[in-house]
PDB file of C-alpha atoms and ligand atoms in Angstrom:
ATOM      1  CA  MET A 245     103.545 -56.461 -41.135  1.00 96.00           C
ATOM      2  CA  LEU A 246     106.468 -54.625 -39.503  1.00 98.00           C
ATOM      3  CA  SER A 247     108.955 -52.282 -41.195  1.00 98.00           C
ATOM      4  CA  PHE A 248     112.328 -53.501 -42.526  1.00 98.00           C
ATOM      5  CA  ASP A 249     114.105 -51.920 -39.549  1.00 98.00           C
ATOM      6  CA  GLU A 250     111.725 -53.531 -37.052  1.00 98.00           C
ATOM      7  CA  TYR A 251     112.320 -57.010 -38.507  1.00 98.00           C
ATOM      8  CA  LYS A 252     116.066 -56.237 -38.600  1.00 98.00           C
ATOM      9  CA  SER A 253     116.074 -55.244 -34.911  1.00 98.00           C
ATOM     10  CA  LEU A 254     114.427 -58.536 -34.012  1.00 98.00           C
ATOM     11  CA  ILE A 255     117.106 -60.432 -35.926  1.00 98.00           C
ATOM     12  CA  ASN A 256     119.935 -58.452 -34.358  1.00 98.00           C
ATOM     13  CA  LYS A 257     118.472 -58.968 -30.886  1.00 98.00           C
ATOM     14  CA  HIS A 258     118.229 -62.749 -31.202  1.00 98.00           C
ATOM     15  CA  LEU A 259     120.909 -63.595 -33.762  1.00 98.00           C
ATOM     16  CA  THR A 260     123.240 -65.496 -31.457  1.00 97.00           C
ATOM     17  CA  ASP A 261     120.544 -66.959 -29.167  1.00 97.00           C
ATOM     18  CA  PHE A 262     120.236 -70.191 -31.145  1.00 98.00           C
ATOM     19  CA  ILE A 263     123.942 -71.118 -31.180  1.00 97.00           C
ATOM     20  CA  PRO A 264     124.400 -74.062 -28.789  1.00 94.00           C
ATOM     21  CA  GLU A 265     126.666 -73.776 -25.745  1.00 90.00           C
ATOM     22  CA  THR A 266     130.300 -74.490 -26.647  1.00 89.00           C
ATOM     23  CA  ASP A 267     132.948 -76.069 -24.450  1.00 89.00           C
ATOM     24  CA  CYS A 268     135.594 -73.618 -23.233  1.00 89.00           C
ATOM     25  CA  LYS A 269     138.187 -75.597 -25.232  1.00 92.00           C
ATOM     26  CA  ALA A 270     136.353 -74.430 -28.358  1.00 93.00           C
ATOM     27  CA  ALA A 271     135.765 -70.880 -27.070  1.00 95.00           C
ATOM     28  CA  VAL A 272     137.730 -69.301 -29.918  1.00 97.00           C
ATOM     29  CA  LEU A 273     135.448 -71.006 -32.429  1.00 97.00           C
ATOM     30  CA  ARG A 274     132.364 -69.435 -30.930  1.00 97.00           C
ATOM     31  CA  GLU A 275     134.106 -66.056 -30.641  1.00 97.00           C
ATOM     32  CA  SER A 276     135.084 -66.185 -34.302  1.00 98.00           C
ATOM     33  CA  MET A 277     131.532 -67.192 -35.384  1.00 98.00           C
ATOM     34  CA  GLU A 278     130.042 -64.358 -33.330  1.00 97.00           C
ATOM     35  CA  TYR A 279     132.644 -61.879 -34.615  1.00 98.00           C
ATOM     36  CA  SER A 280     131.482 -62.218 -38.221  1.00 98.00           C
ATOM     37  CA  LEU A 281     127.810 -62.405 -37.265  1.00 98.00           C
ATOM     38  CA  THR A 282     127.846 -59.207 -35.248  1.00 97.00           C
ATOM     39  CA  ILE A 283     130.128 -56.826 -37.195  1.00 96.00           C
ATOM     40  CA  GLY A 284     127.250 -55.621 -39.374  1.00 91.00           C
ATOM     41  CA  GLY A 285     125.297 -56.672 -42.420  1.00 94.00           C
ATOM     42  CA  LYS A 286     122.039 -55.612 -44.014  1.00 96.00           C
ATOM     43  CA  ARG A 287     120.156 -58.700 -42.722  1.00 98.00           C
ATOM     44  CA  LEU A 288     118.267 -58.749 -46.014  1.00 98.00           C
ATOM     45  CA  ARG A 289     117.791 -62.521 -46.095  1.00 98.00           C
ATOM     46  CA  PRO A 290     116.464 -63.067 -42.553  1.00 98.00           C
ATOM     47  CA  VAL A 291     114.236 -59.994 -42.858  1.00 98.00           C
ATOM     48  CA  LEU A 292     112.767 -61.474 -46.043  1.00 98.00           C
ATOM     49  CA  LEU A 293     112.053 -64.712 -44.191  1.00 98.00           C
ATOM     50  CA  LEU A 294     110.202 -63.019 -41.329  1.00 98.00           C
ATOM     51  CA  ALA A 295     108.282 -60.736 -43.693  1.00 98.00           C
ATOM     52  CA  ALA A 296     107.233 -63.631 -45.957  1.00 98.00           C
ATOM     53  CA  CYS A 297     106.039 -65.651 -42.959  1.00 98.00           C
ATOM     54  CA  ASP A 298     104.102 -62.619 -41.711  1.00 98.00           C
ATOM     55  CA  PHE A 299     102.599 -62.025 -45.151  1.00 98.00           C
ATOM     56  CA  ALA A 300     101.313 -65.609 -45.290  1.00 98.00           C
ATOM     57  CA  GLY A 301      99.721 -65.236 -41.850  1.00 98.00           C
ATOM     58  CA  GLY A 302     102.330 -67.206 -39.886  1.00 98.00           C
ATOM     59  CA  ASP A 303     103.853 -66.639 -36.453  1.00 97.00           C
ATOM     60  CA  ILE A 304     107.180 -64.807 -36.762  1.00 98.00           C
ATOM     61  CA  ASP A 305     108.364 -66.142 -33.386  1.00 98.00           C
ATOM     62  CA  GLN A 306     108.298 -69.617 -34.937  1.00 97.00           C
ATOM     63  CA  ALA A 307     110.147 -68.278 -37.997  1.00 98.00           C
ATOM     64  CA  LEU A 308     112.946 -66.583 -36.026  1.00 98.00           C
ATOM     65  CA  PRO A 309     115.208 -69.684 -35.681  1.00 98.00           C
ATOM     66  CA  TYR A 310     115.000 -70.187 -39.468  1.00 98.00           C
ATOM     67  CA  ALA A 311     115.718 -66.505 -40.147  1.00 98.00           C
ATOM     68  CA  CYS A 312     118.810 -66.639 -37.888  1.00 98.00           C
ATOM     69  CA  SER A 313     119.904 -69.934 -39.473  1.00 98.00           C
ATOM     70  CA  LEU A 314     119.717 -68.298 -42.882  1.00 98.00           C
ATOM     71  CA  GLU A 315     121.997 -65.499 -41.645  1.00 98.00           C
ATOM     72  CA  TYR A 316     124.403 -68.137 -40.247  1.00 98.00           C
ATOM     73  CA  ILE A 317     124.607 -69.720 -43.704  1.00 98.00           C
ATOM     74  CA  HIS A 318     125.030 -66.361 -45.442  1.00 98.00           C
ATOM     75  CA  THR A 319     127.762 -65.353 -42.970  1.00 98.00           C
ATOM     76  CA  TYR A 320     129.616 -68.668 -43.398  1.00 98.00           C
ATOM     77  CA  SER A 321     129.601 -68.107 -47.166  1.00 98.00           C
ATOM     78  CA  LEU A 322     131.118 -64.643 -46.709  1.00 98.00           C
ATOM     79  CA  ILE A 323     133.836 -65.957 -44.345  1.00 98.00           C
ATOM     80  CA  HIS A 324     134.817 -68.704 -46.781  1.00 98.00           C
ATOM     81  CA  ASP A 325     134.545 -66.392 -49.796  1.00 97.00           C
ATOM     82  CA  ASP A 326     137.032 -63.985 -48.188  1.00 97.00           C
ATOM     83  CA  LEU A 327     139.697 -66.658 -47.576  1.00 98.00           C
ATOM     84  CA  PRO A 328     143.016 -66.436 -49.456  1.00 97.00           C
ATOM     85  CA  ALA A 329     142.064 -69.546 -51.449  1.00 96.00           C
ATOM     86  CA  MET A 330     138.924 -67.777 -52.726  1.00 94.00           C
ATOM     87  CA  ASP A 331     138.688 -63.974 -53.097  1.00 91.00           C
ATOM     88  CA  ASN A 332     141.455 -63.159 -50.597  1.00 94.00           C
ATOM     89  CA  ASP A 333     139.781 -60.112 -49.039  1.00 94.00           C
ATOM     90  CA  ASP A 334     141.040 -58.159 -46.021  1.00 95.00           C
ATOM     91  CA  LEU A 335     137.827 -56.260 -45.305  1.00 94.00           C
ATOM     92  CA  ARG A 336     134.188 -57.303 -44.963  1.00 93.00           C
ATOM     93  CA  ARG A 337     131.307 -55.289 -43.553  1.00 86.00           C
ATOM     94  CA  GLY A 338     133.895 -52.532 -43.007  1.00 89.00           C
ATOM     95  CA  LYS A 339     135.954 -54.650 -40.582  1.00 94.00           C
ATOM     96  CA  PRO A 340     138.926 -57.030 -40.929  1.00 97.00           C
ATOM     97  CA  THR A 341     137.820 -60.341 -42.432  1.00 98.00           C
ATOM     98  CA  ASN A 342     137.499 -63.346 -40.143  1.00 98.00           C
ATOM     99  CA  HIS A 343     140.775 -64.986 -41.245  1.00 98.00           C
ATOM    100  CA  LYS A 344     142.659 -61.708 -40.738  1.00 98.00           C
ATOM    101  CA  VAL A 345     141.576 -61.746 -37.082  1.00 98.00           C
ATOM    102  CA  TYR A 346     141.529 -65.480 -36.268  1.00 98.00           C
ATOM    103  CA  GLY A 347     143.727 -67.087 -38.956  1.00 98.00           C
ATOM    104  CA  ASP A 348     142.712 -69.293 -41.880  1.00 98.00           C
ATOM    105  CA  ASP A 349     142.268 -72.419 -39.764  1.00 98.00           C
ATOM    106  CA  ILE A 350     139.739 -70.918 -37.356  1.00 98.00           C
ATOM    107  CA  ALA A 351     138.002 -68.996 -40.170  1.00 98.00           C
ATOM    108  CA  ILE A 352     137.401 -72.263 -42.023  1.00 98.00           C
ATOM    109  CA  LEU A 353     136.085 -73.850 -38.840  1.00 98.00           C
ATOM    110  CA  ALA A 354     133.904 -70.832 -38.023  1.00 98.00           C
ATOM    111  CA  GLY A 355     132.295 -71.149 -41.475  1.00 98.00           C
ATOM    112  CA  ASP A 356     131.795 -74.895 -40.948  1.00 98.00           C
ATOM    113  CA  GLY A 357     130.434 -74.178 -37.463  1.00 98.00           C
ATOM    114  CA  LEU A 358     127.893 -71.665 -38.765  1.00 98.00           C
ATOM    115  CA  LEU A 359     126.683 -73.979 -41.532  1.00 98.00           C
ATOM    116  CA  ASN A 360     126.358 -76.927 -39.190  1.00 98.00           C
ATOM    117  CA  THR A 361     124.643 -74.818 -36.533  1.00 98.00           C
ATOM    118  CA  ALA A 362     122.026 -73.763 -39.091  1.00 98.00           C
ATOM    119  CA  ALA A 363     121.212 -77.405 -39.853  1.00 98.00           C
ATOM    120  CA  GLU A 364     121.214 -78.292 -36.149  1.00 98.00           C
ATOM    121  CA  VAL A 365     118.901 -75.407 -35.224  1.00 98.00           C
ATOM    122  CA  MET A 366     116.416 -76.063 -38.029  1.00 98.00           C
ATOM    123  CA  THR A 367     116.223 -79.828 -37.552  1.00 98.00           C
ATOM    124  CA  GLY A 368     115.796 -79.147 -33.812  1.00 98.00           C
ATOM    125  CA  GLU A 369     112.796 -76.960 -34.653  1.00 98.00           C
ATOM    126  CA  VAL A 370     111.282 -79.658 -36.879  1.00 98.00           C
ATOM    127  CA  ILE A 371     111.538 -82.180 -34.016  1.00 98.00           C
ATOM    128  CA  LYS A 372     109.675 -79.766 -31.693  1.00 97.00           C
ATOM    129  CA  TYR A 373     106.565 -80.152 -33.857  1.00 95.00           C
ATOM    130  CA  ALA A 374     106.638 -83.972 -33.890  1.00 94.00           C
ATOM    131  CA  GLY A 375     103.213 -84.154 -32.223  1.00 94.00           C
ATOM    132  CA  HIS A 376     101.662 -81.885 -34.871  1.00 95.00           C
ATOM    133  CA  PRO A 377     102.162 -83.519 -38.295  1.00 94.00           C
ATOM    134  CA  HIS A 378     100.638 -80.587 -40.197  1.00 94.00           C
ATOM    135  CA  LEU A 379     102.994 -78.043 -38.599  1.00 96.00           C
ATOM    136  CA  MET A 380     105.916 -80.447 -38.700  1.00 97.00           C
ATOM    137  CA  GLU A 381     105.535 -80.757 -42.466  1.00 97.00           C
ATOM    138  CA  ARG A 382     105.679 -76.960 -42.872  1.00 98.00           C
ATOM    139  CA  HIS A 383     108.845 -76.773 -40.780  1.00 98.00           C
ATOM    140  CA  ALA A 384     110.518 -79.691 -42.570  1.00 98.00           C
ATOM    141  CA  ARG A 385     109.743 -78.154 -45.971  1.00 98.00           C
ATOM    142  CA  ALA A 386     111.181 -74.801 -44.872  1.00 98.00           C
ATOM    143  CA  ALA A 387     114.379 -76.430 -43.557  1.00 98.00           C
ATOM    144  CA  HIS A 388     114.798 -78.425 -46.759  1.00 98.00           C
ATOM    145  CA  GLU A 389     114.218 -75.331 -48.901  1.00 98.00           C
ATOM    146  CA  ILE A 390     116.991 -73.458 -47.090  1.00 98.00           C
ATOM    147  CA  MET A 391     119.520 -76.299 -47.095  1.00 98.00           C
ATOM    148  CA  SER A 392     118.932 -77.208 -50.742  1.00 98.00           C
ATOM    149  CA  ARG A 393     119.157 -73.647 -52.088  1.00 98.00           C
ATOM    150  CA  ALA A 394     122.354 -73.175 -50.065  1.00 98.00           C
ATOM    151  CA  GLY A 395     123.674 -76.487 -51.401  1.00 98.00           C
ATOM    152  CA  ILE A 396     125.449 -77.948 -54.397  1.00 98.00           C
ATOM    153  CA  ARG A 397     122.587 -77.186 -56.801  1.00 98.00           C
ATOM    154  CA  GLY A 398     122.311 -73.702 -55.282  1.00 98.00           C
ATOM    155  CA  MET A 399     124.802 -71.324 -53.676  1.00 98.00           C
ATOM    156  CA  ILE A 400     127.753 -73.732 -53.507  1.00 98.00           C
ATOM    157  CA  GLY A 401     127.217 -74.728 -57.168  1.00 98.00           C
ATOM    158  CA  GLY A 402     127.085 -71.044 -58.132  1.00 97.00           C
ATOM    159  CA  GLN A 403     130.238 -70.283 -56.164  1.00 96.00           C
ATOM    160  CA  THR A 404     132.012 -73.157 -57.926  1.00 95.00           C
ATOM    161  CA  ALA A 405     131.110 -71.717 -61.337  1.00 93.00           C
ATOM    162  CA  ASP A 406     132.251 -68.290 -60.129  1.00 92.00           C
ATOM    163  CA  VAL A 407     135.604 -69.536 -58.864  1.00 90.00           C
ATOM    164  CA  LYS A 408     136.311 -71.514 -62.034  1.00 87.00           C
ATOM    165  CA  GLY A 409     134.766 -68.798 -64.247  1.00 79.00           C
ATOM    166  CA  GLU A 410     137.708 -66.536 -63.470  1.00 67.00           C
ATOM    167  CA  TYR A 411     139.776 -68.426 -65.967  1.00 59.00           C
ATOM    168  CA  MET A 412     137.123 -69.057 -68.586  1.00 62.00           C
ATOM    169  CA  GLU A 413     136.014 -67.064 -71.572  1.00 69.00           C
ATOM    170  CA  ALA A 414     133.276 -64.585 -70.605  1.00 73.00           C
ATOM    171  CA  ASP A 415     129.955 -66.213 -71.412  1.00 87.00           C
ATOM    172  CA  ALA A 416     126.338 -65.014 -70.919  1.00 92.00           C
ATOM    173  CA  ASP A 417     125.036 -68.475 -69.914  1.00 92.00           C
ATOM    174  CA  LEU A 418     127.692 -68.863 -67.261  1.00 92.00           C
ATOM    175  CA  VAL A 419     126.970 -65.376 -65.892  1.00 94.00           C
ATOM    176  CA  LYS A 420     123.268 -66.260 -65.621  1.00 96.00           C
ATOM    177  CA  TYR A 421     124.075 -69.510 -63.798  1.00 96.00           C
ATOM    178  CA  ILE A 422     126.335 -67.673 -61.324  1.00 95.00           C
ATOM    179  CA  GLU A 423     123.748 -64.937 -60.633  1.00 96.00           C
ATOM    180  CA  LEU A 424     120.926 -67.432 -60.161  1.00 98.00           C
ATOM    181  CA  HIS A 425     122.760 -69.845 -57.924  1.00 98.00           C
ATOM    182  CA  LYS A 426     125.486 -67.945 -56.082  1.00 97.00           C
ATOM    183  CA  THR A 427     123.124 -65.129 -55.153  1.00 98.00           C
ATOM    184  CA  ALA A 428     119.447 -65.445 -56.155  1.00 98.00           C
ATOM    185  CA  ASP A 429     119.002 -68.872 -54.533  1.00 98.00           C
ATOM    186  CA  LEU A 430     119.937 -67.492 -51.111  1.00 98.00           C
ATOM    187  CA  ILE A 431     117.446 -64.646 -51.583  1.00 98.00           C
ATOM    188  CA  THR A 432     114.711 -66.979 -52.841  1.00 98.00           C
ATOM    189  CA  ALA A 433     115.211 -69.503 -50.011  1.00 98.00           C
ATOM    190  CA  PRO A 434     114.073 -67.140 -47.217  1.00 98.00           C
ATOM    191  CA  VAL A 435     111.069 -65.917 -49.177  1.00 99.00           C
ATOM    192  CA  ARG A 436     109.862 -69.448 -49.935  1.00 99.00           C
ATOM    193  CA  ALA A 437     110.742 -70.834 -46.490  1.00 98.00           C
ATOM    194  CA  GLY A 438     108.942 -67.961 -44.752  1.00 98.00           C
ATOM    195  CA  LEU A 439     105.851 -68.520 -46.884  1.00 98.00           C
ATOM    196  CA  MET A 440     105.977 -72.264 -46.203  1.00 98.00           C
ATOM    197  CA  LEU A 441     106.140 -71.637 -42.443  1.00 98.00           C
ATOM    198  CA  GLY A 442     103.150 -69.325 -42.760  1.00 98.00           C
ATOM    199  CA  GLY A 443     101.151 -71.953 -44.686  1.00 98.00           C
ATOM    200  CA  ALA A 444     101.044 -70.203 -48.095  1.00 98.00           C
ATOM    201  CA  ASP A 445      99.301 -71.940 -51.001  1.00 98.00           C
ATOM    202  CA  ASP A 446     100.987 -72.861 -54.311  1.00 98.00           C
ATOM    203  CA  GLU A 447      99.774 -69.740 -56.102  1.00 98.00           C
ATOM    204  CA  MET A 448     101.383 -67.455 -53.517  1.00 98.00           C
ATOM    205  CA  LEU A 449     104.574 -69.529 -53.556  1.00 98.00           C
ATOM    206  CA  GLU A 450     104.782 -69.249 -57.324  1.00 98.00           C
ATOM    207  CA  ALA A 451     104.237 -65.473 -57.442  1.00 98.00           C
ATOM    208  CA  PHE A 452     106.802 -64.825 -54.706  1.00 98.00           C
ATOM    209  CA  THR A 453     109.333 -67.223 -56.254  1.00 98.00           C
ATOM    210  CA  SER A 454     109.302 -65.103 -59.437  1.00 98.00           C
ATOM    211  CA  TYR A 455     109.638 -61.975 -57.307  1.00 98.00           C
ATOM    212  CA  ALA A 456     112.567 -63.393 -55.330  1.00 98.00           C
ATOM    213  CA  LEU A 457     114.488 -64.828 -58.288  1.00 98.00           C
ATOM    214  CA  ASP A 458     114.260 -61.531 -60.200  1.00 98.00           C
ATOM    215  CA  THR A 459     115.181 -59.534 -57.093  1.00 98.00           C
ATOM    216  CA  GLY A 460     118.091 -61.900 -56.398  1.00 98.00           C
ATOM    217  CA  VAL A 461     119.535 -61.682 -59.921  1.00 98.00           C
ATOM    218  CA  ALA A 462     119.072 -57.885 -59.829  1.00 98.00           C
ATOM    219  CA  PHE A 463     120.919 -57.846 -56.478  1.00 98.00           C
ATOM    220  CA  GLN A 464     123.928 -59.600 -58.022  1.00 97.00           C
ATOM    221  CA  ILE A 465     123.954 -57.368 -61.121  1.00 97.00           C
ATOM    222  CA  LEU A 466     124.006 -54.281 -58.887  1.00 97.00           C
ATOM    223  CA  ASP A 467     126.773 -55.926 -56.848  1.00 94.00           C
ATOM    224  CA  ASP A 468     128.774 -56.249 -60.082  1.00 93.00           C
ATOM    225  CA  ILE A 469     128.006 -52.606 -60.977  1.00 94.00           C
ATOM    226  CA  LEU A 470     129.072 -51.451 -57.493  1.00 94.00           C
ATOM    227  CA  ASP A 471     132.289 -53.439 -57.745  1.00 90.00           C
ATOM    228  CA  PHE A 472     132.967 -51.478 -60.918  1.00 87.00           C
ATOM    229  CA  GLU A 473     131.983 -47.962 -59.851  1.00 85.00           C
ATOM    230  CA  GLY A 474     130.938 -48.115 -56.177  1.00 77.00           C
ATOM    231  CA  ASP A 475     132.403 -46.448 -53.087  1.00 81.00           C
ATOM    232  CA  ALA A 476     134.650 -48.858 -51.142  1.00 82.00           C
ATOM    233  CA  GLU A 477     134.086 -46.901 -47.931  1.00 82.00           C
ATOM    234  CA  LEU A 478     130.308 -47.304 -48.166  1.00 81.00           C
ATOM    235  CA  ILE A 479     130.449 -50.930 -49.331  1.00 78.00           C
ATOM    236  CA  GLY A 480     132.864 -51.873 -46.549  1.00 80.00           C
ATOM    237  CA  LYS A 481     135.202 -53.861 -48.791  1.00 79.00           C
ATOM    238  CA  GLU A 482     137.675 -53.356 -51.585  1.00 78.00           C
ATOM    239  CA  VAL A 483     136.152 -52.607 -55.032  1.00 80.00           C
ATOM    240  CA  GLY A 484     137.462 -53.343 -58.531  1.00 78.00           C
ATOM    241  CA  LYS A 485     138.470 -56.885 -57.610  1.00 76.00           C
ATOM    242  CA  ASP A 486     136.195 -58.569 -60.163  1.00 75.00           C
ATOM    243  CA  LYS A 487     137.975 -56.759 -62.997  1.00 70.00           C
ATOM    244  CA  ASP A 488     141.432 -57.478 -61.557  1.00 71.00           C
ATOM    245  CA  LEU A 489     140.597 -61.162 -61.161  1.00 71.00           C
ATOM    246  CA  GLY A 490     139.063 -61.294 -64.662  1.00 73.00           C
ATOM    247  CA  LYS A 491     135.772 -62.461 -63.120  1.00 78.00           C
ATOM    248  CA  CYS A 492     132.960 -63.504 -65.372  1.00 81.00           C
ATOM    249  CA  ASN A 493     130.044 -61.209 -64.467  1.00 90.00           C
ATOM    250  CA  TYR A 494     127.217 -59.242 -66.084  1.00 93.00           C
ATOM    251  CA  VAL A 495     129.201 -56.021 -66.434  1.00 92.00           C
ATOM    252  CA  CYS A 496     132.201 -57.621 -68.117  1.00 88.00           C
ATOM    253  CA  VAL A 497     130.029 -59.629 -70.536  1.00 90.00           C
ATOM    254  CA  HIS A 498     127.326 -57.057 -71.381  1.00 92.00           C
ATOM    255  CA  GLY A 499     128.766 -53.684 -70.310  1.00 92.00           C
ATOM    256  CA  LEU A 500     127.680 -51.109 -67.708  1.00 93.00           C
ATOM    257  CA  ASP A 501     124.736 -49.589 -69.621  1.00 96.00           C
ATOM    258  CA  ALA A 502     123.207 -52.998 -70.337  1.00 97.00           C
ATOM    259  CA  ALA A 503     123.728 -53.950 -66.674  1.00 96.00           C
ATOM    260  CA  ARG A 504     121.809 -50.870 -65.488  1.00 97.00           C
ATOM    261  CA  ALA A 505     119.001 -51.568 -67.976  1.00 98.00           C
ATOM    262  CA  GLU A 506     118.777 -55.223 -66.874  1.00 98.00           C
ATOM    263  CA  LEU A 507     118.735 -54.173 -63.208  1.00 98.00           C
ATOM    264  CA  HIS A 508     115.765 -51.935 -63.929  1.00 98.00           C
ATOM    265  CA  ARG A 509     113.928 -54.543 -66.039  1.00 98.00           C
ATOM    266  CA  LEU A 510     114.334 -57.245 -63.376  1.00 98.00           C
ATOM    267  CA  THR A 511     113.177 -54.900 -60.598  1.00 98.00           C
ATOM    268  CA  SER A 512     110.054 -53.976 -62.595  1.00 98.00           C
ATOM    269  CA  ASP A 513     109.335 -57.647 -63.331  1.00 98.00           C
ATOM    270  CA  ALA A 514     109.782 -58.518 -59.653  1.00 98.00           C
ATOM    271  CA  LYS A 515     107.242 -55.871 -58.648  1.00 98.00           C
ATOM    272  CA  ALA A 516     104.828 -56.989 -61.389  1.00 98.00           C
ATOM    273  CA  SER A 517     104.890 -60.581 -60.056  1.00 98.00           C
ATOM    274  CA  LEU A 518     103.106 -59.344 -56.927  1.00 98.00           C
ATOM    275  CA  SER A 519     100.596 -56.990 -58.592  1.00 98.00           C
ATOM    276  CA  ARG A 520      97.675 -59.326 -57.770  1.00 98.00           C
ATOM    277  CA  TYR A 521      98.215 -58.594 -54.048  1.00 98.00           C
ATOM    278  CA  GLY A 522      97.776 -54.814 -54.429  1.00 97.00           C
ATOM    279  CA  SER A 523      98.882 -52.708 -51.473  1.00 97.00           C
ATOM    280  CA  ASP A 524      99.121 -55.806 -49.233  1.00 98.00           C
ATOM    281  CA  ALA A 525     102.466 -56.496 -50.924  1.00 98.00           C
ATOM    282  CA  ASP A 526     103.806 -52.946 -50.442  1.00 98.00           C
ATOM    283  CA  PHE A 527     106.589 -54.151 -48.144  1.00 98.00           C
ATOM    284  CA  PHE A 528     108.064 -56.316 -50.907  1.00 98.00           C
ATOM    285  CA  ILE A 529     107.435 -53.785 -53.714  1.00 98.00           C
ATOM    286  CA  GLU A 530     109.143 -51.004 -51.731  1.00 98.00           C
ATOM    287  CA  LEU A 531     112.027 -53.312 -50.793  1.00 98.00           C
ATOM    288  CA  ALA A 532     112.675 -54.161 -54.473  1.00 98.00           C
ATOM    289  CA  GLY A 533     112.730 -50.408 -55.196  1.00 98.00           C
ATOM    290  CA  MET A 534     115.174 -49.744 -52.341  1.00 97.00           C
ATOM    291  CA  LEU A 535     117.455 -52.568 -53.479  1.00 98.00           C
ATOM    292  CA  GLU A 536     117.566 -51.126 -57.000  1.00 97.00           C
ATOM    293  CA  ILE A 537     119.097 -47.874 -55.717  1.00 95.00           C
ATOM    294  CA  ARG A 538     121.250 -49.239 -52.886  1.00 94.00           C
ATOM    295  CA  LYS A 539     124.821 -47.932 -52.683  1.00 90.00           C
ATOM    296  CA  TYR A 540     126.204 -50.823 -50.587  1.00 88.00           C
TER     297      TYR A 540
HETATM  298  C1  LIG B 240     131.890 -69.824 -50.163  1.00 79.37           C
HETATM  299  C2  LIG B 240     130.092 -71.587 -50.501  1.00 79.37           C
HETATM  300  C3  LIG B 240     130.529 -70.217 -50.641  1.00 79.37           C
HETATM  301  C4  LIG B 240     129.680 -69.339 -51.199  1.00 79.37           C
HETATM  302  C5  LIG B 240     129.959 -67.952 -51.345  1.00 79.37           C
HETATM  303  C6  LIG B 240     127.781 -65.366 -50.899  1.00 79.37           C
HETATM  304  C7  LIG B 240     128.910 -65.900 -51.694  1.00 79.37           C
HETATM  305  C8  LIG B 240     128.886 -67.279 -52.118  1.00 79.37           C
HETATM  306  C9  LIG B 240     129.981 -65.164 -51.962  1.00 79.37           C
HETATM  307  C10 LIG B 240     130.183 -63.838 -51.429  1.00 79.37           C
HETATM  308  C11 LIG B 240     130.578 -62.912 -52.489  1.00 79.37           C
HETATM  309  C12 LIG B 240     129.428 -62.329 -53.167  1.00 79.37           C
HETATM  310  C13 LIG B 240     129.631 -60.968 -53.702  1.00 79.37           C
HETATM  311  C14 LIG B 240     128.327 -63.018 -53.301  1.00 79.37           C
HETATM  312  C15 LIG B 240     127.110 -62.595 -53.939  1.00 79.37           C
HETATM  313  C16 LIG B 240     126.091 -62.450 -52.909  1.00 79.37           C
HETATM  314  C17 LIG B 240     126.318 -61.202 -52.211  1.00 79.37           C
HETATM  315  C18 LIG B 240     126.142 -59.946 -52.989  1.00 79.37           C
HETATM  316  C19 LIG B 240     126.661 -61.216 -50.938  1.00 79.37           C
HETATM  317  C20 LIG B 240     126.740 -60.029 -50.102  1.00 79.37           C
HETATM  318  O1  LIG B 240     125.459 -59.909 -49.526  1.00 79.37           O
HETATM  319  P1  LIG B 240     125.017 -58.610 -48.735  1.00 79.37           P
HETATM  320  O2  LIG B 240     125.324 -57.412 -49.579  1.00 79.37           O
HETATM  321  O3  LIG B 240     126.008 -58.651 -47.505  1.00 79.37           O
HETATM  322  O4  LIG B 240     123.610 -58.793 -48.307  1.00 79.37           O
HETATM  323  P2  LIG B 240     125.767 -58.158 -46.006  1.00 79.37           P
HETATM  324  O5  LIG B 240     127.157 -57.982 -45.450  1.00 79.37           O
HETATM  325  O6  LIG B 240     124.986 -56.875 -46.036  1.00 79.37           O
HETATM  326  O7  LIG B 240     125.025 -59.258 -45.314  1.00 79.37           O
END
């Protein structure tokens, strides 16, 4: 296994390699896609994919196109989330949001372009293994895992509940649905897809799914806490928006103290899910610990 920063360097080095050539008439589209991809980001999701593949004994070179595709999907969701029709944000990753630089029309298309590119890249990878049914099945399962958790029963469903939740009564069930689907699904997808590419068995998939779902929900709860009391400079975007918009989230339903307690409980549960792997799972245990105390 490599360190988080080593996996992250690999992602940053190859992130735009898989985007197909674009005609010069669509040059601004590619520029806008690359702008949002390269202005920063923790790369948590693609790192998780490479690390999970490595953990299961797979080849991370084969996993790289999936890891980059996952970051394309995540970046598209941020571009669309920042649009005036959604959260209307001016800053993301410490830089002007995509629509502030390229306009709403190109920002919408850049998001569409990133999502479509992810599907194109992953299905292209599946086709490469057509002569090897066993490997092809692993790749097809990984691609399906990513697209379905990013889809209408996953991230897009969660975002819908979030957008509409602004105007609803605060409700614990709704908050749980939003955390699980808007956020935890896109953290679970890379873990499961990476394991699938590496040929993990069902027992490993199950243990890591619990780990990823708990880590993903914890990630969103800390995001809500940081929106309440975090440092805008460090986070790279405006804070306090959830409260202003009357958003339905863990902090507004349960309060700050309960949110901190739940963050800690979920992080402990996530670590416990991997206890059977002992020190072999240190990468994931340490990552959960780092995510619990992140400031951005
Ligand atoms: C528009 C379909 C659609 C979905 C949007 C991801 C998302 C769903 C909305 C973004 C707003 C938000 C706070 C989502 C929760 C997930 C989250 C905390 C995203 C930010 O992820 P980080 O912190 O971002 O990993 P970086 O910039 O580091 O990659």
